[in-house]
């Protein structure tokens, strides 16, 4: 079965410092992986997705993620945090049925001035 | 503007009073899905639909019904709501089957409280 674990429920960084949000996945086949962002009182928005092409995936707003099969990880990074990045981030793996998405429990990112 | 809309955005109701949350998309997507979001649990899939008149259960279907009579609409029905269905609900849609796992476009959410 497919599953995804977000290793931190909360991450706090200072504005201008790097962001690292950690995600490990479990899948019996080559998965598709996504990061979604949810700003307060908003719906979810796709940040980036990995679908077995390049292992380093660039997304919107300066975020990127690297697929590491040997570590079963798909960590999300950004070189320099901005106040507007404060949100909840979800790591997502596609299920064995292509359209079934399995969500992690979320990581809330706090950006300090 | 391409979008997924949900109505109502907020709803407070009482136990046992049937309700429907509507979802509509204007992107001609074949796939639509309903999720509920609860603190610490992420989003869990309730039901999904691969096309008109084709629906299937997700991970937490108990207490919910759906229908897909036309491509753009995918209403979520709670026949007899209970307090454990208090949650934030999201509808999502995605392009056709040939594209494989792909971006899902989410609606703005419906916050439901069942007293």
Short mmCIF file of N, CA and C in Angstrom, two decimals, chain B:
data_model
loop_
_atom_site.label_atom_id
_atom_site.label_comp_id
_atom_site.label_asym_id
_atom_site.label_seq_id
_atom_site.Cartn_x
_atom_site.Cartn_y
_atom_site.Cartn_z
N UNK B 1 -12.85 32.03 -16.13
CA UNK B 1 -11.76 31.52 -15.27
C UNK B 1 -12.02 30.06 -14.92
N UNK B 2 -10.98 29.22 -15.12
CA UNK B 2 -11.09 27.81 -14.76
C UNK B 2 -11.17 27.67 -13.25
N UNK B 3 -12.19 26.98 -12.78
CA UNK B 3 -12.31 26.87 -11.33
C UNK B 3 -13.24 25.74 -10.92
N UNK B 4 -13.10 25.39 -9.64
CA UNK B 4 -14.01 24.47 -8.97
C UNK B 4 -14.74 25.28 -7.91
N UNK B 5 -16.03 25.23 -7.94
CA UNK B 5 -16.81 25.99 -6.97
C UNK B 5 -17.58 25.04 -6.05
N UNK B 6 -17.74 25.46 -4.83
CA UNK B 6 -18.47 24.68 -3.84
C UNK B 6 -19.47 25.59 -3.15
N UNK B 7 -20.61 25.03 -2.84
CA UNK B 7 -21.60 25.76 -2.06
C UNK B 7 -22.36 24.83 -1.13
N UNK B 8 -22.65 25.29 0.09
CA UNK B 8 -22.22 26.56 0.66
C UNK B 8 -20.77 26.49 1.12
N UNK B 9 -20.21 27.62 1.48
CA UNK B 9 -18.85 27.66 2.00
C UNK B 9 -18.85 27.34 3.50
N UNK B 10 -19.90 27.70 4.17
CA UNK B 10 -20.03 27.43 5.60
C UNK B 10 -21.45 26.93 5.86
N UNK B 11 -21.54 25.93 6.73
CA UNK B 11 -22.86 25.37 7.05
C UNK B 11 -22.85 24.83 8.46
N UNK B 12 -23.83 25.27 9.23
CA UNK B 12 -24.07 24.71 10.56
C UNK B 12 -25.43 24.05 10.52
N UNK B 13 -25.48 22.80 10.94
CA UNK B 13 -26.73 22.07 10.89
C UNK B 13 -26.87 21.21 12.15
N UNK B 14 -27.95 20.48 12.23
CA UNK B 14 -28.20 19.61 13.38
C UNK B 14 -28.18 18.15 12.95
N UNK B 15 -27.95 17.31 13.91
CA UNK B 15 -27.90 15.86 13.66
C UNK B 15 -29.18 15.38 12.98
N UNK B 16 -28.99 14.62 11.89
CA UNK B 16 -30.10 13.99 11.23
C UNK B 16 -30.77 14.78 10.13
N UNK B 17 -30.41 16.03 9.95
CA UNK B 17 -31.04 16.86 8.92
C UNK B 17 -30.27 16.75 7.62
N UNK B 18 -30.88 16.13 6.64
CA UNK B 18 -30.22 15.88 5.36
C UNK B 18 -29.68 17.16 4.74
N UNK B 19 -28.48 17.07 4.16
CA UNK B 19 -27.92 18.23 3.49
C UNK B 19 -27.14 17.81 2.25
N UNK B 20 -26.98 18.75 1.36
CA UNK B 20 -26.21 18.54 0.14
C UNK B 20 -25.20 19.66 -0.03
N UNK B 21 -23.97 19.31 -0.32
CA UNK B 21 -22.94 20.27 -0.67
C UNK B 21 -22.68 20.12 -2.17
N UNK B 22 -22.82 21.21 -2.87
CA UNK B 22 -22.66 21.14 -4.32
C UNK B 22 -21.21 21.41 -4.72
N UNK B 23 -20.81 20.82 -5.84
CA UNK B 23 -19.50 21.03 -6.42
C UNK B 23 -19.66 21.11 -7.93
N UNK B 24 -19.06 22.11 -8.53
CA UNK B 24 -19.16 22.29 -9.96
C UNK B 24 -17.81 22.73 -10.51
N UNK B 25 -17.44 22.16 -11.68
CA UNK B 25 -16.19 22.57 -12.34
C UNK B 25 -16.48 22.94 -13.79
N UNK B 26 -15.74 23.93 -14.29
CA UNK B 26 -15.98 24.43 -15.65
C UNK B 26 -14.84 24.10 -16.59
N UNK B 27 -14.08 23.05 -16.29
CA UNK B 27 -12.90 22.69 -17.07
C UNK B 27 -13.11 21.43 -17.90
N UNK B 28 -14.32 20.92 -17.93
CA UNK B 28 -14.64 19.71 -18.67
C UNK B 28 -13.81 18.50 -18.20
N UNK B 29 -13.49 18.49 -16.93
CA UNK B 29 -12.71 17.39 -16.37
C UNK B 29 -13.57 16.15 -16.20
N UNK B 30 -12.95 14.99 -16.45
CA UNK B 30 -13.68 13.74 -16.28
C UNK B 30 -13.70 13.29 -14.82
N UNK B 31 -12.62 13.54 -14.12
CA UNK B 31 -12.46 13.01 -12.77
C UNK B 31 -12.83 14.06 -11.74
N UNK B 32 -13.62 13.64 -10.76
CA UNK B 32 -13.93 14.53 -9.63
C UNK B 32 -13.88 13.72 -8.34
N UNK B 33 -13.63 14.42 -7.26
CA UNK B 33 -13.42 13.71 -6.00
C UNK B 33 -13.83 14.60 -4.83
N UNK B 34 -14.19 13.97 -3.72
CA UNK B 34 -14.48 14.66 -2.47
C UNK B 34 -13.50 14.19 -1.39
N UNK B 35 -13.02 15.18 -0.62
CA UNK B 35 -12.12 14.90 0.49
C UNK B 35 -12.68 15.58 1.74
N UNK B 36 -12.30 15.04 2.88
CA UNK B 36 -12.50 15.76 4.12
C UNK B 36 -11.15 15.98 4.79
N UNK B 37 -11.02 17.13 5.43
CA UNK B 37 -9.78 17.50 6.08
C UNK B 37 -10.02 17.66 7.56
N UNK B 38 -9.28 16.91 8.35
CA UNK B 38 -9.38 16.98 9.81
C UNK B 38 -8.00 17.21 10.38
N UNK B 39 -7.88 17.97 11.45
CA UNK B 39 -6.57 18.32 12.01
C UNK B 39 -5.72 17.08 12.28
N UNK B 40 -4.47 17.14 11.82
CA UNK B 40 -3.53 16.05 12.05
C UNK B 40 -3.72 14.83 11.16
N UNK B 41 -4.74 14.85 10.31
CA UNK B 41 -5.02 13.69 9.45
C UNK B 41 -4.84 14.00 7.98
N UNK B 42 -4.53 15.21 7.63
CA UNK B 42 -4.43 15.55 6.21
C UNK B 42 -5.80 15.47 5.56
N UNK B 43 -5.81 15.18 4.26
CA UNK B 43 -7.06 15.03 3.54
C UNK B 43 -7.31 13.55 3.28
N UNK B 44 -8.52 13.13 3.48
CA UNK B 44 -8.91 11.74 3.21
C UNK B 44 -10.03 11.73 2.17
N UNK B 45 -9.90 10.82 1.24
CA UNK B 45 -10.84 10.77 0.14
C UNK B 45 -12.14 10.09 0.57
N UNK B 46 -13.26 10.70 0.20
CA UNK B 46 -14.56 10.17 0.56
C UNK B 46 -15.12 9.34 -0.60
N UNK B 47 -15.29 9.97 -1.74
CA UNK B 47 -15.77 9.33 -2.96
C UNK B 47 -15.07 9.98 -4.14
N UNK B 48 -15.03 9.25 -5.24
CA UNK B 48 -14.54 9.83 -6.47
C UNK B 48 -15.36 9.36 -7.65
N UNK B 49 -15.20 10.05 -8.75
CA UNK B 49 -15.94 9.71 -9.96
C UNK B 49 -15.03 9.83 -11.16
N UNK B 50 -14.95 8.77 -11.95
CA UNK B 50 -14.10 8.77 -13.14
C UNK B 50 -14.82 9.38 -14.35
N UNK B 51 -16.13 9.41 -14.30
CA UNK B 51 -16.89 10.00 -15.40
C UNK B 51 -18.37 10.00 -15.01
N UNK B 52 -19.19 10.50 -15.89
CA UNK B 52 -20.63 10.54 -15.64
C UNK B 52 -21.13 9.14 -15.33
N UNK B 53 -21.90 9.05 -14.26
CA UNK B 53 -22.53 7.80 -13.81
C UNK B 53 -21.52 6.75 -13.33
N UNK B 54 -20.27 7.14 -13.11
CA UNK B 54 -19.25 6.22 -12.60
C UNK B 54 -18.68 6.79 -11.31
N UNK B 55 -19.03 6.17 -10.19
CA UNK B 55 -18.54 6.64 -8.90
C UNK B 55 -18.00 5.45 -8.11
N UNK B 56 -17.11 5.76 -7.15
CA UNK B 56 -16.55 4.69 -6.34
C UNK B 56 -16.15 5.24 -4.99
N UNK B 57 -16.06 4.34 -4.01
CA UNK B 57 -15.74 4.74 -2.65
C UNK B 57 -14.26 5.06 -2.51
N UNK B 58 -14.00 6.04 -1.68
CA UNK B 58 -12.63 6.33 -1.28
C UNK B 58 -12.32 5.66 0.04
N UNK B 59 -11.59 6.35 0.88
CA UNK B 59 -11.15 5.75 2.14
C UNK B 59 -12.17 5.86 3.27
N UNK B 60 -13.00 6.89 3.22
CA UNK B 60 -13.95 7.15 4.32
C UNK B 60 -15.34 7.44 3.79
N UNK B 61 -15.99 6.48 3.13
CA UNK B 61 -17.28 6.75 2.49
C UNK B 61 -18.50 6.66 3.40
N UNK B 62 -18.33 6.11 4.60
CA UNK B 62 -19.50 5.85 5.45
C UNK B 62 -20.21 7.14 5.81
N UNK B 63 -21.51 7.13 5.61
CA UNK B 63 -22.33 8.29 5.95
C UNK B 63 -22.48 9.30 4.83
N UNK B 64 -21.90 9.01 3.69
CA UNK B 64 -21.95 9.94 2.55
C UNK B 64 -22.51 9.25 1.31
N UNK B 65 -23.09 10.04 0.44
CA UNK B 65 -23.50 9.58 -0.88
C UNK B 65 -23.08 10.63 -1.89
N UNK B 66 -22.92 10.19 -3.13
CA UNK B 66 -22.60 11.12 -4.22
C UNK B 66 -23.40 10.71 -5.44
N UNK B 67 -23.45 11.61 -6.40
CA UNK B 67 -24.02 11.28 -7.70
C UNK B 67 -23.27 12.06 -8.77
N UNK B 68 -23.27 11.54 -9.98
CA UNK B 68 -22.61 12.22 -11.10
C UNK B 68 -23.50 12.07 -12.32
N UNK B 69 -24.51 12.88 -12.36
CA UNK B 69 -25.48 12.82 -13.45
C UNK B 69 -25.02 13.65 -14.65
N UNK B 70 -24.17 14.60 -14.43
CA UNK B 70 -23.62 15.39 -15.52
C UNK B 70 -22.15 15.66 -15.20
N UNK B 71 -21.41 15.95 -16.24
CA UNK B 71 -19.96 15.99 -16.10
C UNK B 71 -19.50 17.09 -15.14
N UNK B 72 -20.14 18.21 -15.13
CA UNK B 72 -19.63 19.35 -14.38
C UNK B 72 -19.96 19.30 -12.90
N UNK B 73 -20.95 18.51 -12.49
CA UNK B 73 -21.41 18.57 -11.11
C UNK B 73 -21.20 17.25 -10.36
N UNK B 74 -20.85 17.38 -9.09
CA UNK B 74 -20.57 16.19 -8.28
C UNK B 74 -20.99 16.51 -6.83
N UNK B 75 -22.27 16.47 -6.54
CA UNK B 75 -22.74 16.82 -5.20
C UNK B 75 -22.43 15.75 -4.16
N UNK B 76 -22.19 16.21 -2.95
CA UNK B 76 -21.97 15.34 -1.80
C UNK B 76 -23.20 15.41 -0.91
N UNK B 77 -23.75 14.27 -0.59
CA UNK B 77 -25.01 14.20 0.16
C UNK B 77 -24.77 13.52 1.50
N UNK B 78 -25.24 14.18 2.55
CA UNK B 78 -25.22 13.58 3.88
C UNK B 78 -26.67 13.34 4.25
N UNK B 79 -27.10 12.08 4.21
CA UNK B 79 -28.52 11.75 4.43
C UNK B 79 -28.93 12.02 5.88
N UNK B 80 -28.05 11.67 6.81
CA UNK B 80 -28.34 11.86 8.22
C UNK B 80 -27.05 12.26 8.93
N UNK B 81 -26.70 13.54 8.85
CA UNK B 81 -25.41 13.98 9.39
C UNK B 81 -25.28 13.70 10.88
N UNK B 82 -24.06 13.43 11.28
CA UNK B 82 -23.75 13.23 12.69
C UNK B 82 -22.57 14.12 13.06
N UNK B 83 -22.39 14.38 14.37
CA UNK B 83 -21.31 15.29 14.79
C UNK B 83 -19.92 14.86 14.29
N UNK B 84 -19.67 13.57 14.10
CA UNK B 84 -18.34 13.16 13.63
C UNK B 84 -18.11 13.48 12.15
N UNK B 85 -19.10 14.06 11.50
CA UNK B 85 -18.93 14.53 10.13
C UNK B 85 -18.63 16.03 10.09
N UNK B 86 -18.50 16.63 11.26
CA UNK B 86 -18.01 18.00 11.32
C UNK B 86 -16.59 18.02 10.77
N UNK B 87 -16.38 18.81 9.75
CA UNK B 87 -15.08 18.77 9.07
C UNK B 87 -15.02 19.87 8.01
N UNK B 88 -13.88 19.97 7.37
CA UNK B 88 -13.69 20.84 6.21
C UNK B 88 -13.66 19.95 4.97
N UNK B 89 -14.54 20.24 4.03
CA UNK B 89 -14.70 19.38 2.86
C UNK B 89 -14.19 20.09 1.61
N UNK B 90 -13.46 19.32 0.80
CA UNK B 90 -12.94 19.84 -0.45
C UNK B 90 -13.38 18.97 -1.62
N UNK B 91 -13.80 19.64 -2.67
CA UNK B 91 -14.05 18.97 -3.94
C UNK B 91 -12.86 19.24 -4.84
N UNK B 92 -12.53 18.27 -5.69
CA UNK B 92 -11.40 18.44 -6.61
C UNK B 92 -11.76 17.83 -7.95
N UNK B 93 -11.12 18.31 -9.00
CA UNK B 93 -11.31 17.72 -10.32
C UNK B 93 -9.97 17.59 -11.03
N UNK B 94 -9.94 16.73 -12.04
CA UNK B 94 -8.70 16.45 -12.75
C UNK B 94 -9.03 16.08 -14.19
N UNK B 95 -8.11 16.34 -15.12
CA UNK B 95 -8.38 16.01 -16.52
C UNK B 95 -8.55 14.51 -16.78
N UNK B 96 -8.67 14.14 -18.08
CA UNK B 96 -9.14 12.82 -18.47
C UNK B 96 -8.22 11.67 -18.12
N UNK B 97 -8.72 10.48 -18.32
CA UNK B 97 -8.06 9.24 -17.95
C UNK B 97 -6.71 9.08 -18.65
N UNK B 98 -6.60 9.53 -19.87
CA UNK B 98 -5.39 9.31 -20.65
C UNK B 98 -4.18 10.01 -20.08
N UNK B 99 -4.41 11.02 -19.25
CA UNK B 99 -3.27 11.79 -18.76
C UNK B 99 -2.60 11.15 -17.56
N UNK B 100 -3.21 10.17 -16.97
CA UNK B 100 -2.59 9.54 -15.80
C UNK B 100 -2.71 10.41 -14.57
N UNK B 101 -1.99 10.08 -13.50
CA UNK B 101 -2.08 10.91 -12.29
C UNK B 101 -1.65 12.33 -12.62
N UNK B 102 -2.43 13.26 -12.25
CA UNK B 102 -2.18 14.62 -12.72
C UNK B 102 -2.62 15.60 -11.66
N UNK B 103 -2.44 16.83 -11.96
CA UNK B 103 -2.84 17.88 -11.04
C UNK B 103 -4.32 17.79 -10.73
N UNK B 104 -4.67 17.89 -9.47
CA UNK B 104 -6.07 18.02 -9.10
C UNK B 104 -6.30 19.47 -8.71
N UNK B 105 -7.40 19.99 -9.20
CA UNK B 105 -7.78 21.37 -8.92
C UNK B 105 -8.82 21.35 -7.81
N UNK B 106 -8.53 22.10 -6.74
CA UNK B 106 -9.37 22.03 -5.57
C UNK B 106 -10.30 23.23 -5.49
N UNK B 107 -11.49 22.96 -4.98
CA UNK B 107 -12.41 24.03 -4.64
C UNK B 107 -11.96 24.73 -3.38
N UNK B 108 -12.68 25.78 -2.98
CA UNK B 108 -12.27 26.59 -1.82
C UNK B 108 -12.60 25.97 -0.48
N UNK B 109 -13.38 24.90 -0.47
CA UNK B 109 -13.71 24.23 0.78
C UNK B 109 -15.06 24.62 1.33
N UNK B 110 -15.65 23.69 2.05
CA UNK B 110 -16.91 23.90 2.78
C UNK B 110 -16.71 23.47 4.22
N UNK B 111 -16.89 24.42 5.11
CA UNK B 111 -16.73 24.09 6.53
C UNK B 111 -18.09 23.71 7.08
N UNK B 112 -18.21 22.45 7.49
CA UNK B 112 -19.48 21.92 7.99
C UNK B 112 -19.38 21.66 9.48
N UNK B 113 -20.37 22.14 10.21
CA UNK B 113 -20.50 21.84 11.64
C UNK B 113 -21.84 21.17 11.87
N UNK B 114 -21.80 19.99 12.49
CA UNK B 114 -23.02 19.25 12.81
C UNK B 114 -23.19 19.24 14.33
N UNK B 115 -24.26 19.83 14.79
CA UNK B 115 -24.48 19.94 16.24
C UNK B 115 -25.28 18.77 16.78
#
